[in-house]
Coordinates of C-alpha atoms in Angstrom, one line a residue:
Chain A
X21 CA 17.5 -6.0 3.1
X22 CA 16.2 -4.3 6.3
X23 CA 12.5 -4.7 6.9
X24 CA 12.2 -1.2 8.6
X25 CA 14.3 1.6 7.3
X26 CA 14.7 5.2 8.4
X27 CA 16.2 8.2 6.6
X28 CA 18.3 10.1 7.4
X29 CA 20.4 8.1 9.9
X30 CA 22.0 11.2 11.2
X31 CA 20.9 14.8 11.0
X32 CA 22.2 18.1 12.3
X33 CA 19.9 21.1 12.1
X34 CA 19.5 24.5 13.6
X35 CA 16.8 25.9 16.0
X36 CA 13.7 26.9 14.1
X37 CA 14.2 24.7 11.1
X38 CA 11.6 22.3 9.8
X39 CA 12.8 18.8 9.3
X40 CA 11.2 15.5 8.4
X41 CA 12.2 12.0 9.4
X42 CA 11.0 9.2 7.2
X43 CA 10.2 5.5 7.9
X44 CA 9.5 2.8 5.4
X45 CA 8.7 -0.9 6.0
X46 CA 8.4 -4.0 3.8
X47 CA 7.0 -6.2 6.6
X48 CA 3.4 -5.6 5.5
X49 CA 2.4 -4.5 9.0
X50 CA -0.5 -2.2 9.5
X51 CA 0.6 -0.4 12.6
X52 CA 3.5 2.1 12.8
X53 CA 5.0 4.1 15.7
X54 CA 7.4 6.9 16.3
X55 CA 9.5 6.9 19.5
X56 CA 12.2 9.1 20.9
X57 CA 14.9 7.9 23.2
X58 CA 16.9 10.0 25.6
X59 CA 19.6 8.7 28.0
X60 CA 18.0 7.3 31.2
X61 CA 14.4 7.9 30.0
X62 CA 13.8 4.9 27.9
X63 CA 11.7 5.0 24.8
X64 CA 8.8 7.4 24.7
X65 CA 5.9 7.3 22.2
X66 CA 5.4 10.4 20.1
X67 CA 2.7 9.3 17.6
X68 CA 1.2 6.0 16.4
X69 CA -0.9 4.9 13.5
X70 CA -3.1 1.8 13.3
X71 CA -3.8 2.1 9.6
X72 CA -3.5 4.8 6.9
X73 CA -6.5 6.7 8.1
X74 CA -5.8 6.4 11.8
X75 CA -3.3 8.8 13.6
X76 CA -3.0 9.1 17.3
X77 CA -1.0 11.1 19.7
X78 CA 1.4 9.5 22.1
X79 CA 2.7 10.7 25.4
X80 CA 5.0 13.5 24.0
X81 CA 3.4 14.7 20.8
X82 CA 3.8 18.5 21.3
X83 CA 6.2 20.0 18.7
X84 CA 5.8 17.0 16.3
X85 CA 3.4 16.0 13.5
X86 CA 3.1 12.9 11.4
X87 CA 1.9 11.7 8.1
X88 CA 0.9 8.2 7.0
X89 CA 1.3 8.4 3.3
X90 CA 0.8 4.7 2.7
X91 CA 0.6 1.6 4.7
X92 CA 4.4 1.3 4.3
X93 CA 5.4 4.9 5.0
X94 CA 5.1 7.0 8.2
X95 CA 6.9 10.3 8.4
X96 CA 7.6 12.4 11.5
X97 CA 8.0 16.2 11.2
X98 CA 9.5 18.8 13.6
X99 CA 7.8 22.0 12.5
X100 CA 10.3 24.3 14.3
X101 CA 13.1 22.3 15.8
X102 CA 14.4 23.2 19.3
X103 CA 17.5 21.9 21.1
X104 CA 15.5 19.7 23.6
X105 CA 14.4 17.7 20.6
X106 CA 17.9 16.4 20.3
X107 CA 17.5 12.7 20.7
X108 CA 17.6 9.3 19.0
X109 CA 14.3 8.6 17.1
X110 CA 13.0 5.2 16.3
X111 CA 10.2 4.0 14.0
X112 CA 8.6 0.7 14.8
X113 CA 5.9 -1.5 13.2
X114 CA 3.6 -4.3 14.4
X115 CA 0.9 -6.4 12.9
X116 CA -2.7 -6.6 14.3
X117 CA -4.0 -10.0 15.0
X118 CA -0.8 -11.8 15.9
X119 CA -0.7 -13.1 19.4
X120 CA 2.0 -10.8 20.7
X121 CA 1.7 -7.9 18.2
X122 CA 5.5 -7.6 18.7
X123 CA 6.9 -4.2 17.7
X124 CA 10.0 -4.3 15.3
X125 CA 12.2 -1.3 15.3
X126 CA 14.1 0.6 12.5
X127 CA 17.8 1.5 12.9
X128 CA 17.1 4.9 14.3
X129 CA 17.8 8.5 13.4
X130 CA 20.2 10.5 15.5
X131 CA 19.1 14.2 15.5
X132 CA 21.1 17.1 16.9
X133 CA 19.4 20.5 17.1
X134 CA 21.8 23.4 17.6
Chain B
X21 CA -0.8 5.6 34.3
X22 CA 2.0 3.0 34.3
X23 CA 5.1 2.7 36.3
X24 CA 7.9 0.4 35.2
X25 CA 11.0 0.0 37.3
X26 CA 14.2 -1.9 36.4
X27 CA 17.8 -1.4 37.7
X28 CA 19.9 1.1 35.9
X29 CA 23.0 -1.0 35.6
X30 CA 24.4 -4.4 36.4
X31 CA 27.8 -6.0 36.0
X32 CA 28.6 -9.7 35.6
X33 CA 31.4 -12.0 34.6
X34 CA 31.7 -13.9 31.3
X35 CA 30.2 -17.3 31.7
X36 CA 28.0 -16.3 34.7
X37 CA 24.3 -15.8 35.0
X38 CA 22.5 -12.4 35.5
X39 CA 18.9 -11.8 36.4
X40 CA 17.3 -8.5 35.5
X41 CA 14.2 -7.6 37.4
X42 CA 11.3 -5.5 36.2
X43 CA 8.3 -4.4 38.3
X44 CA 5.3 -2.7 36.9
X45 CA 1.9 -1.2 37.8
X46 CA -0.8 -1.2 35.2
X47 CA -4.6 -1.2 35.1
X48 CA -5.1 -3.5 32.1
X49 CA -2.0 -5.7 31.7
X50 CA -1.9 -7.3 28.3
X51 CA 1.6 -8.6 27.9
X52 CA 5.3 -7.9 28.8
X53 CA 8.2 -7.7 26.4
X54 CA 11.9 -7.8 26.8
X55 CA 14.2 -6.1 24.2
X56 CA 17.9 -6.0 23.8
X57 CA 19.6 -2.8 22.6
X58 CA 23.2 -2.4 21.9
X59 CA 24.6 1.1 22.1
X60 CA 23.4 3.3 19.3
X61 CA 21.4 0.5 17.7
X62 CA 17.7 -0.5 17.4
X63 CA 16.0 -2.5 20.1
X64 CA 15.6 -6.1 19.1
X65 CA 12.9 -8.4 20.4
X66 CA 13.9 -11.1 22.9
X67 CA 10.8 -12.4 24.6
X68 CA 7.1 -12.0 25.3
X69 CA 5.1 -13.1 28.4
X70 CA 1.4 -12.8 28.8
X71 CA 0.7 -15.7 31.1
X72 CA 2.4 -16.5 34.4
X73 CA 5.5 -18.7 34.2
X74 CA 8.8 -19.1 32.5
X75 CA 9.5 -18.8 28.8
X76 CA 12.9 -20.2 27.7
X77 CA 14.7 -19.4 24.5
X78 CA 18.2 -20.8 24.5
X79 CA 20.5 -18.9 26.9
X80 CA 17.7 -16.4 27.7
X81 CA 14.6 -17.0 29.8
X82 CA 11.8 -14.6 30.9
X83 CA 9.5 -15.1 33.8
X84 CA 6.2 -13.4 34.7
X85 CA 4.1 -13.1 37.8
X86 CA 1.0 -11.0 37.0
X87 CA -0.3 -11.0 40.6
X88 CA 3.0 -9.5 41.7
X89 CA 3.5 -7.2 38.8
X90 CA 6.9 -8.7 38.3
X91 CA 9.1 -10.1 35.6
X92 CA 12.7 -11.1 35.2
X93 CA 15.0 -11.8 32.3
X94 CA 17.6 -14.4 33.0
X95 CA 20.8 -14.5 30.9
X96 CA 22.9 -17.6 31.2
X97 CA 26.4 -18.4 30.1
X98 CA 27.1 -14.8 29.6
X99 CA 29.1 -13.8 26.6
X100 CA 30.9 -10.5 25.9
X101 CA 28.4 -9.7 23.1
X102 CA 25.6 -9.7 25.8
X103 CA 26.9 -6.4 27.0
X104 CA 23.9 -4.2 26.1
X105 CA 20.8 -2.5 27.5
X106 CA 17.8 -4.6 28.3
X107 CA 14.4 -2.9 28.0
X108 CA 11.3 -4.1 29.8
X109 CA 8.0 -3.0 28.2
X110 CA 4.4 -3.5 29.2
X111 CA 1.3 -3.4 27.1
X112 CA -1.8 -2.0 28.7
X113 CA -5.4 -2.6 27.3
X114 CA -6.5 0.5 29.2
X115 CA -4.0 2.6 27.2
X116 CA -5.1 1.3 23.8
X117 CA -2.6 -1.6 23.9
X118 CA 0.3 0.8 23.6
X119 CA 3.7 -0.2 25.0
X120 CA 5.3 1.6 27.9
X121 CA 9.0 1.1 28.3
X122 CA 11.1 1.1 31.4
X123 CA 14.4 3.1 31.4
X124 CA 16.4 0.0 30.5
X125 CA 19.1 -1.9 32.4
X126 CA 22.7 -1.6 31.1
X127 CA 24.5 -4.9 31.5
X128 CA 28.3 -4.9 31.4
X129 CA 29.9 -8.3 30.9
X130 CA 33.5 -8.5 32.1
X131 CA 36.1 -11.1 31.1

């Protein structure tokens, strides 16, 4: 079983619609992240959470919101989707206190906004 | 802010060696990571360097020089399955220990 799962894996939506991407993990990690990936731009951080009561904006948070419902769940919402939010979205987790605090990624959600 | 540079694309022959360079500028360096990402898939962790020197893991090695703001990932005995993008990422204490990723280097292994 995958340690970090994302649903849906693919989504097509229309401009103006509200959508939610979900991330769950069984690794027991306290930290969770949402990134988007666009061709040639690498991974860019949208939001991150160091524990259930801690939510922080990343470098490109405008147009997005998040909810950390439990230690294992971190959801990303697009309140009113626009075409330039078409991208590949990744959730990641890491554990505080380990030497590297390596981030482990989910399989990704491919989002197309028409 | 941070600036991470790596080549966009490299081509190499099966069985050969390829070296992917990464240069960075950061005010509070706290570790450098290399990830492998096959097209359309999740990045997977390859290596972590926080001290100067070479870390070897099988066919893959990663080197760090903090004074030069420089790292490389060395892939030996290339196999066709090594065709992928390789992402360099730097953690910065001054930025709350978040990771900043380079744009990735796409490596194409030819027979």
